[in-house]
PDB file of C-alpha atoms in Angstrom:
ATOM      1  CA  MET A   1      52.745  28.539  82.192  1.00  0.00           C
ATOM      2  CA  SER A   2      51.911  29.201  85.957  1.00  0.00           C
ATOM      3  CA  ASN A   3      53.809  32.501  86.674  1.00  0.00           C
ATOM      4  CA  LYS A   4      53.890  30.373  90.138  1.00  0.00           C
ATOM      5  CA  ILE A   5      57.023  29.037  91.456  1.00  0.00           C
ATOM      6  CA  ARG A   6      57.466  27.345  94.715  1.00  0.00           C
ATOM      7  CA  VAL A   7      60.906  27.323  96.469  1.00  0.00           C
ATOM      8  CA  LEU A   8      61.539  24.381  98.886  1.00  0.00           C
ATOM      9  CA  CYS A   9      63.940  23.830 101.432  1.00  0.00           C
ATOM     10  CA  ILE A  10      65.101  20.401 101.556  1.00  0.00           C
ATOM     11  CA  GLN A  11      67.420  18.539 104.537  1.00  0.00           C
ATOM     12  CA  PRO A  12      69.028  15.172 103.700  1.00  0.00           C
ATOM     13  CA  SER A  13      67.951  12.669 106.066  1.00  0.00           C
ATOM     14  CA  SER A  14      70.848  10.509 105.810  1.00  0.00           C
ATOM     15  CA  MET A  15      74.489  10.266 104.500  1.00  0.00           C
ATOM     16  CA  SER A  16      73.204   7.918 101.746  1.00  0.00           C
ATOM     17  CA  ALA A  17      70.552  10.572 101.040  1.00  0.00           C
ATOM     18  CA  ARG A  18      73.675  13.342 101.335  1.00  0.00           C
ATOM     19  CA  PHE A  19      75.314  12.485  98.642  1.00  0.00           C
ATOM     20  CA  ALA A  20      72.371  10.220  96.384  1.00  0.00           C
ATOM     21  CA  PHE A  21      72.626  13.760  93.961  1.00  0.00           C
ATOM     22  CA  LEU A  22      76.148  13.199  93.606  1.00  0.00           C
ATOM     23  CA  ALA A  23      75.632   9.177  92.782  1.00  0.00           C
ATOM     24  CA  ILE A  24      73.240  10.011  90.305  1.00  0.00           C
ATOM     25  CA  ALA A  25      75.186  12.633  88.321  1.00  0.00           C
ATOM     26  CA  LEU A  26      78.344  10.695  88.172  1.00  0.00           C
ATOM     27  CA  ARG A  27      76.132   7.782  86.615  1.00  0.00           C
ATOM     28  CA  TRP A  28      75.307  10.246  84.339  1.00  0.00           C
ATOM     29  CA  THR A  29      78.097  11.455  83.152  1.00  0.00           C
ATOM     30  CA  LEU A  30      79.788   8.305  82.903  1.00  0.00           C
ATOM     31  CA  GLY A  31      76.780   6.806  81.195  1.00  0.00           C
ATOM     32  CA  ALA A  32      75.661   4.639  82.944  1.00  0.00           C
ATOM     33  CA  THR A  33      72.243   5.991  83.013  1.00  0.00           C
ATOM     34  CA  PRO A  34      70.756   8.349  80.943  1.00  0.00           C
ATOM     35  CA  ARG A  35      69.619  11.863  81.544  1.00  0.00           C
ATOM     36  CA  PRO A  36      67.976  12.104  84.481  1.00  0.00           C
ATOM     37  CA  ALA A  37      63.921  12.480  82.850  1.00  0.00           C
ATOM     38  CA  ARG A  38      61.781  12.332  86.338  1.00  0.00           C
ATOM     39  CA  LEU A  39      63.325  13.112  90.444  1.00  0.00           C
ATOM     40  CA  ARG A  40      61.055  11.691  93.308  1.00  0.00           C
ATOM     41  CA  ILE A  41      61.902  14.354  96.417  1.00  0.00           C
ATOM     42  CA  GLY A  42      59.709  13.275  99.055  1.00  0.00           C
ATOM     43  CA  PRO A  43      56.181  13.991  98.071  1.00  0.00           C
ATOM     44  CA  HIS A  44      57.325  15.920  94.246  1.00  0.00           C
ATOM     45  CA  ASP A  45      57.215  14.145  91.640  1.00  0.00           C
ATOM     46  CA  LEU A  46      59.768  16.695  89.669  1.00  0.00           C
ATOM     47  CA  GLU A  47      61.237  16.633  85.721  1.00  0.00           C
ATOM     48  CA  PRO A  48      64.460  18.418  86.482  1.00  0.00           C
ATOM     49  CA  GLU A  49      65.481  21.303  83.693  1.00  0.00           C
ATOM     50  CA  GLY A  50      69.155  22.534  82.879  1.00  0.00           C
ATOM     51  CA  SER A  51      72.695  21.115  82.060  1.00  0.00           C
ATOM     52  CA  GLU A  52      74.875  18.183  83.324  1.00  0.00           C
ATOM     53  CA  ALA A  53      76.797  20.659  84.519  1.00  0.00           C
ATOM     54  CA  ALA A  54      74.774  22.586  86.368  1.00  0.00           C
ATOM     55  CA  PHE A  55      73.363  19.044  87.965  1.00  0.00           C
ATOM     56  CA  TRP A  56      76.985  18.837  89.186  1.00  0.00           C
ATOM     57  CA  GLN A  57      76.757  22.379  90.652  1.00  0.00           C
ATOM     58  CA  PHE A  58      73.463  21.022  92.685  1.00  0.00           C
ATOM     59  CA  ALA A  59      74.280  17.624  93.039  1.00  0.00           C
ATOM     60  CA  PHE A  60      77.893  19.261  95.272  1.00  0.00           C
ATOM     61  CA  ARG A  61      75.966  21.790  96.538  1.00  0.00           C
ATOM     62  CA  HIS A  62      73.435  19.721  98.023  1.00  0.00           C
ATOM     63  CA  ALA A  63      76.408  16.914  99.788  1.00  0.00           C
ATOM     64  CA  PHE A  64      78.817  19.518 101.365  1.00  0.00           C
ATOM     65  CA  SER A  65      75.749  22.096 102.477  1.00  0.00           C
ATOM     66  CA  SER A  66      73.563  19.586 103.618  1.00  0.00           C
ATOM     67  CA  GLN A  67      70.906  22.032 102.393  1.00  0.00           C
ATOM     68  CA  SER A  68      69.509  22.226  99.486  1.00  0.00           C
ATOM     69  CA  ILE A  69      67.083  24.803  98.125  1.00  0.00           C
ATOM     70  CA  LEU A  70      65.016  23.599  95.275  1.00  0.00           C
ATOM     71  CA  VAL A  71      62.784  26.101  92.820  1.00  0.00           C
ATOM     72  CA  THR A  72      59.720  23.958  91.263  1.00  0.00           C
ATOM     73  CA  ARG A  73      57.326  25.598  88.208  1.00  0.00           C
ATOM     74  CA  GLY A  74      54.203  23.179  88.490  1.00  0.00           C
ATOM     75  CA  ASP A  75      56.532  20.047  88.551  1.00  0.00           C
ATOM     76  CA  GLN A  76      59.348  21.372  86.824  1.00  0.00           C
ATOM     77  CA  TRP A  77      62.592  21.721  89.006  1.00  0.00           C
ATOM     78  CA  ASP A  78      65.373  24.262  87.581  1.00  0.00           C
ATOM     79  CA  VAL A  79      68.182  22.851  89.027  1.00  0.00           C
ATOM     80  CA  ALA A  80      70.954  26.275  88.153  1.00  0.00           C
ATOM     81  CA  ALA A  81      67.874  28.045  90.393  1.00  0.00           C
ATOM     82  CA  SER A  82      69.344  30.579  93.211  1.00  0.00           C
ATOM     83  CA  VAL A  83      68.071  32.879  95.560  1.00  0.00           C
ATOM     84  CA  ASP A  84      69.602  35.831  96.425  1.00  0.00           C
ATOM     85  CA  GLY A  85      67.855  38.061  98.710  1.00  0.00           C
ATOM     86  CA  ASP A  86      64.284  38.762  97.913  1.00  0.00           C
ATOM     87  CA  GLU A  87      65.036  37.511  94.064  1.00  0.00           C
ATOM     88  CA  VAL A  88      64.727  33.935  92.619  1.00  0.00           C
ATOM     89  CA  HIS A  89      66.552  33.498  89.274  1.00  0.00           C
ATOM     90  CA  ALA A  90      64.803  30.863  88.080  1.00  0.00           C
ATOM     91  CA  PHE A  91      63.393  28.864  84.772  1.00  0.00           C
ATOM     92  CA  GLY A  92      65.405  32.387  83.073  1.00  0.00           C
ATOM     93  CA  ARG A  93      63.043  35.105  85.105  1.00  0.00           C
ATOM     94  CA  LYS A  94      63.420  36.814  88.090  1.00  0.00           C
ATOM     95  CA  PHE A  95      60.724  36.276  90.692  1.00  0.00           C
ATOM     96  CA  ALA A  96      59.960  38.250  93.565  1.00  0.00           C
ATOM     97  CA  LEU A  97      59.928  36.471  96.696  1.00  0.00           C
ATOM     98  CA  ARG A  98      56.152  37.585  98.381  1.00  0.00           C
ATOM     99  CA  GLN A  99      55.789  35.323 101.518  1.00  0.00           C
ATOM    100  CA  CYS A 100      58.024  33.596 103.238  1.00  0.00           C
ATOM    101  CA  LEU A 101      57.409  31.073 105.769  1.00  0.00           C
ATOM    102  CA  TYR A 102      59.668  30.067 109.078  1.00  0.00           C
TER     103      TYR A 102
END
């Protein structure tokens, strides 16, 4: 598997987009839908990796901060990933940020 990751910053464009992940988490927890196998976020078709609790944490951060950091590798997305300074913690490893574009 590739050692390269992609760090994406997403901002919801509407109120419904801001709370979309909470709706997904709620339906998943209630058993109304199975675990999300793939999520399309903009041009990215991603397979979420992580626990239900990690998905809830991501959904709350996304809803209340109006901005989210997605860490992907290939077509996989680590929902529990975090960025700490110049280190990214994702997929059970630490990655150093080499290039940041603003």
